Amino acid sequence: DARVTQTPRHKVTEMGQEVTMRCQPILGHNTVFWYRQTMMQGLELLAYFRNRAPLDDSGMPKDRFSAEMPDATLATLKIQPSEPRDSAVYFCASGDAREGGYGYTFGSGTRLTVV
Amino acid sequence: AQKITQTQPGMFVQEKEAVTLDCTYDTSDQSYGLFWYKQPSSGEMIFLIYQGSYDEQNATEGRYSLNFQKARKSANLVISASQLGDSAMYFCAMREGYGGATNKLIFGTGTLLAVQP
């Protein structure tokens, strides 16, 4: 089965450090989503790209977060500087234009802990 | 703006019984899709079932069915014959518009289901 690959799976970092999370979408999927999951806020959409162009990043704190797609096989989410409140699970998902329920595929997530 | 509401933070069900997880939604779009995902303690997001806004029949996938009441804007998930492995967090989600999975999904807050032996 095709998979969305996220790296790293786990990351512990000190406050103030830069964090980069990577996502390899499924080949042929033209849309990539970044979600953040916390106990308090649930699953929030941070940003998404279609054909590598950013469509919506309104959910992302602009001062410290940035998301890019340098090419069709890689999406990155960076936090600089990181803060303890950024501790969460970050999911990447990719999708294509198939109608129905099977278009979205989620990665396994990056569990980020900022101490 | 689109919104998904899940009013049950947690639920218990006895093994082999049926359980209904509630979901209501709000949208001004005529075309939309409704999804249910399961998230076990391992953390992955598992797609369960999908209902398109123009689908006249309720969706079914094995032991899962979606009770779609368009006028009431509700999309409840029914799990029949609960199993211990069904214990997990369940999320309802909505996508507005056409375009398959190229539009954003908005999630509800989830319902934590515990299946008791």
Short mmCIF file of C-alpha atoms in Angstrom, two decimals:
data_model
loop_
_atom_site.label_atom_id
_atom_site.label_comp_id
_atom_site.label_asym_id
_atom_site.label_seq_id
_atom_site.Cartn_x
_atom_site.Cartn_y
_atom_site.Cartn_z
CA ASP A 1 0.00 0.00 0.00
CA ALA A 2 1.17 3.53 -0.75
CA ARG A 3 2.03 5.51 2.37
CA VAL A 4 2.66 9.04 3.51
CA THR A 5 6.03 9.03 5.24
CA GLN A 6 6.77 11.44 8.05
CA THR A 7 10.10 11.96 9.72
CA PRO A 8 11.08 12.02 12.48
CA ARG A 9 8.48 9.97 14.34
CA HIS A 10 9.50 11.51 17.63
CA LYS A 11 11.41 14.67 18.45
CA VAL A 12 12.40 16.11 21.80
CA THR A 13 14.00 19.53 21.67
CA GLU A 14 14.79 22.40 23.92
CA MET A 15 12.85 25.62 23.82
CA GLY A 16 14.32 28.03 21.32
CA GLN A 17 15.67 25.38 18.96
CA GLU A 18 14.64 25.02 15.34
CA VAL A 19 12.52 21.99 14.46
CA THR A 20 12.01 20.66 10.97
CA MET A 21 9.44 18.00 10.20
CA ARG A 22 9.35 16.30 6.83
CA CYS A 23 6.66 14.60 4.83
CA GLN A 24 6.85 12.50 1.70
CA PRO A 25 3.39 12.46 0.11
CA ILE A 26 2.08 9.63 -1.99
CA LEU A 27 3.36 9.81 -5.53
CA GLY A 28 0.67 11.34 -7.73
CA HIS A 29 -1.16 13.10 -4.93
CA ASN A 30 -1.29 16.80 -5.71
CA THR A 31 -2.44 18.11 -2.33
CA VAL A 32 -0.59 18.06 1.00
CA PHE A 33 -2.03 19.00 4.38
CA TRP A 34 -0.39 19.72 7.73
CA TYR A 35 -2.45 19.16 10.88
CA ARG A 36 -1.58 19.59 14.54
CA GLN A 37 -3.23 17.51 17.24
CA THR A 38 -3.32 18.52 20.91
CA MET A 39 -5.55 17.49 23.76
CA MET A 40 -6.89 21.02 24.14
CA GLN A 41 -7.44 22.00 20.50
CA GLY A 42 -7.97 18.66 18.82
CA LEU A 43 -7.01 18.37 15.15
CA GLU A 44 -6.27 21.77 13.63
CA LEU A 45 -5.40 22.44 10.02
CA LEU A 46 -2.18 24.43 9.88
CA ALA A 47 -1.62 24.71 6.14
CA TYR A 48 -2.15 22.98 2.85
CA PHE A 49 -0.67 22.99 -0.63
CA ARG A 50 -2.07 22.06 -3.98
CA ASN A 51 0.35 21.41 -6.83
CA ARG A 52 3.05 22.70 -4.45
CA ALA A 53 1.40 26.12 -4.13
CA PRO A 54 0.24 27.19 -0.67
CA LEU A 55 -3.54 27.49 -0.59
CA ASP A 56 -4.27 28.22 3.03
CA ASP A 57 -1.91 28.75 5.93
CA SER A 58 -4.29 30.73 8.10
CA GLY A 59 -4.09 28.14 10.86
CA MET A 60 -0.38 28.56 11.27
CA PRO A 61 1.31 31.02 13.64
CA LYS A 62 3.22 33.07 11.09
CA ASP A 63 5.87 34.41 13.39
CA ARG A 64 7.48 31.05 14.08
CA PHE A 65 6.02 28.48 11.71
CA SER A 66 6.73 28.03 8.03
CA ALA A 67 5.64 25.38 5.56
CA GLU A 68 7.12 24.69 2.15
CA MET A 69 7.10 22.18 -0.67
CA PRO A 70 10.49 22.37 -2.32
CA ASP A 71 9.42 19.64 -4.72
CA ALA A 72 6.54 17.26 -5.30
CA THR A 73 8.09 14.56 -3.13
CA LEU A 74 8.79 16.64 -0.04
CA ALA A 75 6.84 18.93 2.26
CA THR A 76 8.43 20.55 5.29
CA LEU A 77 7.09 22.23 8.40
CA LYS A 78 9.53 24.33 10.40
CA ILE A 79 9.23 25.90 13.80
CA GLN A 80 11.79 28.53 14.76
CA PRO A 81 12.11 29.18 17.62
CA SER A 82 10.19 26.33 19.23
CA GLU A 83 8.21 26.83 22.43
CA PRO A 84 6.73 24.35 24.95
CA ARG A 85 3.23 25.14 23.68
CA ASP A 86 4.23 23.69 20.29
CA SER A 87 4.35 20.23 21.86
CA ALA A 88 1.86 18.19 19.86
CA VAL A 89 1.51 15.51 17.24
CA TYR A 90 1.92 16.88 13.74
CA PHE A 91 0.24 14.96 10.96
CA CYS A 92 0.87 15.24 7.27
CA ALA A 93 -1.75 13.98 4.84
CA SER A 94 -1.85 13.88 1.09
CA GLY A 95 -4.78 13.67 -1.24
CA ASP A 96 -5.90 13.41 -4.81
CA ALA A 97 -9.00 14.33 -6.73
CA ARG A 98 -10.78 10.99 -6.43
CA GLU A 99 -14.26 11.42 -5.13
CA GLY A 100 -15.30 9.32 -2.20
CA GLY A 101 -13.61 8.67 1.09
CA TYR A 102 -10.33 7.09 0.16
CA GLY A 103 -8.57 10.13 -1.24
CA TYR A 104 -6.94 11.30 1.97
CA THR A 105 -4.00 9.38 3.37
CA PHE A 106 -2.46 10.34 6.70
CA GLY A 107 1.09 9.79 7.80
CA SER A 108 1.90 8.31 11.19
CA GLY A 109 2.65 11.71 12.66
CA THR A 110 5.61 13.40 14.35
CA ARG A 111 5.30 13.61 18.11
CA LEU A 112 7.07 16.81 19.13
CA THR A 113 8.01 17.59 22.72
CA VAL A 114 9.54 20.97 23.49
CA VAL A 115 11.10 21.20 26.95
CA ALA B 1 -17.98 28.81 8.02
CA GLN B 2 -17.94 25.05 8.17
CA LYS B 3 -18.08 23.42 11.57
CA ILE B 4 -18.26 19.91 12.97
CA THR B 5 -19.72 19.21 16.41
CA GLN B 6 -19.30 16.03 18.40
CA THR B 7 -21.08 16.39 21.70
CA GLN B 8 -20.03 13.11 23.32
CA PRO B 9 -16.52 13.38 24.78
CA GLY B 10 -16.63 9.75 25.88
CA MET B 11 -18.85 6.70 25.64
CA PHE B 12 -18.98 3.17 27.01
CA VAL B 13 -20.50 0.20 25.26
CA GLN B 14 -20.68 -3.49 26.08
CA GLU B 15 -18.98 -5.89 23.75
CA LYS B 16 -21.31 -7.14 21.00
CA GLU B 17 -23.75 -4.27 21.42
CA ALA B 18 -24.33 -1.49 18.92
CA VAL B 19 -23.27 2.09 19.60
CA THR B 20 -24.06 5.41 17.93
CA LEU B 21 -21.57 8.26 17.88
CA ASP B 22 -23.13 11.64 17.18
CA CYS B 23 -21.96 14.23 14.70
CA THR B 24 -23.62 17.40 13.49
CA TYR B 25 -22.22 19.76 10.91
CA ASP B 26 -22.74 23.23 9.58
CA THR B 27 -22.03 24.37 6.06
CA SER B 28 -23.51 26.66 3.46
CA ASP B 29 -22.22 24.51 0.60
CA GLN B 30 -24.58 22.22 -1.28
CA SER B 31 -21.76 19.84 -2.09
CA TYR B 32 -19.75 18.34 0.71
CA GLY B 33 -18.40 15.08 2.05
CA LEU B 34 -18.61 13.63 5.54
CA PHE B 35 -16.02 11.26 6.96
CA TRP B 36 -15.40 9.20 10.04
CA TYR B 37 -11.90 8.32 11.20
CA LYS B 38 -10.73 6.04 13.97
CA GLN B 39 -7.62 6.83 16.00
CA PRO B 40 -6.48 3.97 18.24
CA SER B 41 -4.00 4.50 21.04
CA SER B 42 -1.16 3.92 18.57
CA GLY B 43 -2.08 7.26 17.01
CA GLU B 44 -2.65 6.56 13.35
CA MET B 45 -5.70 7.96 11.57
CA ILE B 46 -7.78 5.19 10.02
CA PHE B 47 -10.48 6.03 7.50
CA LEU B 48 -13.77 4.26 8.26
CA ILE B 49 -16.62 5.54 6.14
CA TYR B 50 -17.66 8.34 3.78
CA GLN B 51 -20.95 9.96 2.83
CA GLY B 52 -21.35 12.41 -0.03
CA SER B 53 -23.96 15.12 0.32
CA TYR B 54 -25.77 13.92 -2.79
CA ASP B 55 -25.72 10.25 -1.85
CA GLU B 56 -29.29 9.17 -1.25
CA GLN B 57 -28.46 6.00 0.59
CA ASN B 58 -26.69 5.81 3.92
CA ALA B 59 -23.13 4.58 3.58
CA THR B 60 -22.15 1.21 5.02
CA GLU B 61 -18.75 -0.44 5.41
CA GLY B 62 -18.89 -3.77 7.19
CA ARG B 63 -19.91 -3.12 10.81
CA TYR B 64 -19.92 0.64 10.25
CA SER B 65 -22.86 2.59 8.94
CA LEU B 66 -23.45 6.29 8.66
CA ASN B 67 -26.89 7.58 9.58
CA PHE B 68 -27.11 10.62 7.31
CA GLN B 69 -29.95 13.04 7.99
CA LYS B 70 -29.37 15.93 5.65
CA ALA B 71 -32.19 18.18 6.85
CA ARG B 72 -30.95 17.87 10.41
CA LYS B 73 -27.32 18.18 9.32
CA SER B 74 -26.33 15.10 11.20
CA ALA B 75 -24.01 12.24 10.24
CA ASN B 76 -23.96 9.76 13.09
CA LEU B 77 -21.70 6.72 13.03
CA VAL B 78 -23.25 3.42 14.03
CA ILE B 79 -20.97 0.55 14.99
CA SER B 80 -22.77 -2.75 15.20
CA ALA B 81 -21.61 -5.70 17.30
CA SER B 82 -18.87 -3.77 19.11
CA GLN B 83 -15.52 -5.46 19.59
CA LEU B 84 -12.79 -4.76 22.12
CA GLY B 85 -10.62 -3.54 19.26
CA ASP B 86 -13.13 -0.77 18.56
CA SER B 87 -11.92 1.07 21.67
CA ALA B 88 -10.43 4.24 20.24
CA MET B 89 -11.02 7.92 19.54
CA TYR B 90 -13.45 8.58 16.71
CA PHE B 91 -13.45 11.75 14.64
CA CYS B 92 -16.11 13.11 12.36
CA ALA B 93 -14.83 15.33 9.55
CA MET B 94 -16.20 17.34 6.64
CA ARG B 95 -14.88 18.48 3.31
CA GLU B 96 -16.69 21.24 1.45
CA GLY B 97 -17.03 21.33 -2.29
CA TYR B 98 -16.00 18.97 -5.05
CA GLY B 99 -12.50 17.90 -5.86
CA GLY B 100 -12.07 14.75 -3.87
CA ALA B 101 -9.25 14.97 -1.38
CA THR B 102 -7.88 18.25 -2.70
CA ASN B 103 -9.99 20.32 -0.32
CA LYS B 104 -9.33 20.66 3.37
CA LEU B 105 -10.89 18.41 5.99
CA ILE B 106 -12.25 20.00 9.13
CA PHE B 107 -12.49 17.73 12.18
CA GLY B 108 -14.73 17.54 15.21
CA THR B 109 -13.31 17.23 18.70
CA GLY B 110 -13.73 13.48 18.80
CA THR B 111 -15.47 10.86 20.93
CA LEU B 112 -13.49 8.40 23.00
CA LEU B 113 -15.17 5.01 22.84
CA ALA B 114 -14.45 2.30 25.39
CA VAL B 115 -15.76 -1.19 24.71
CA GLN B 116 -16.22 -3.23 27.85
CA PRO B 117 -16.08 -7.05 27.96
#
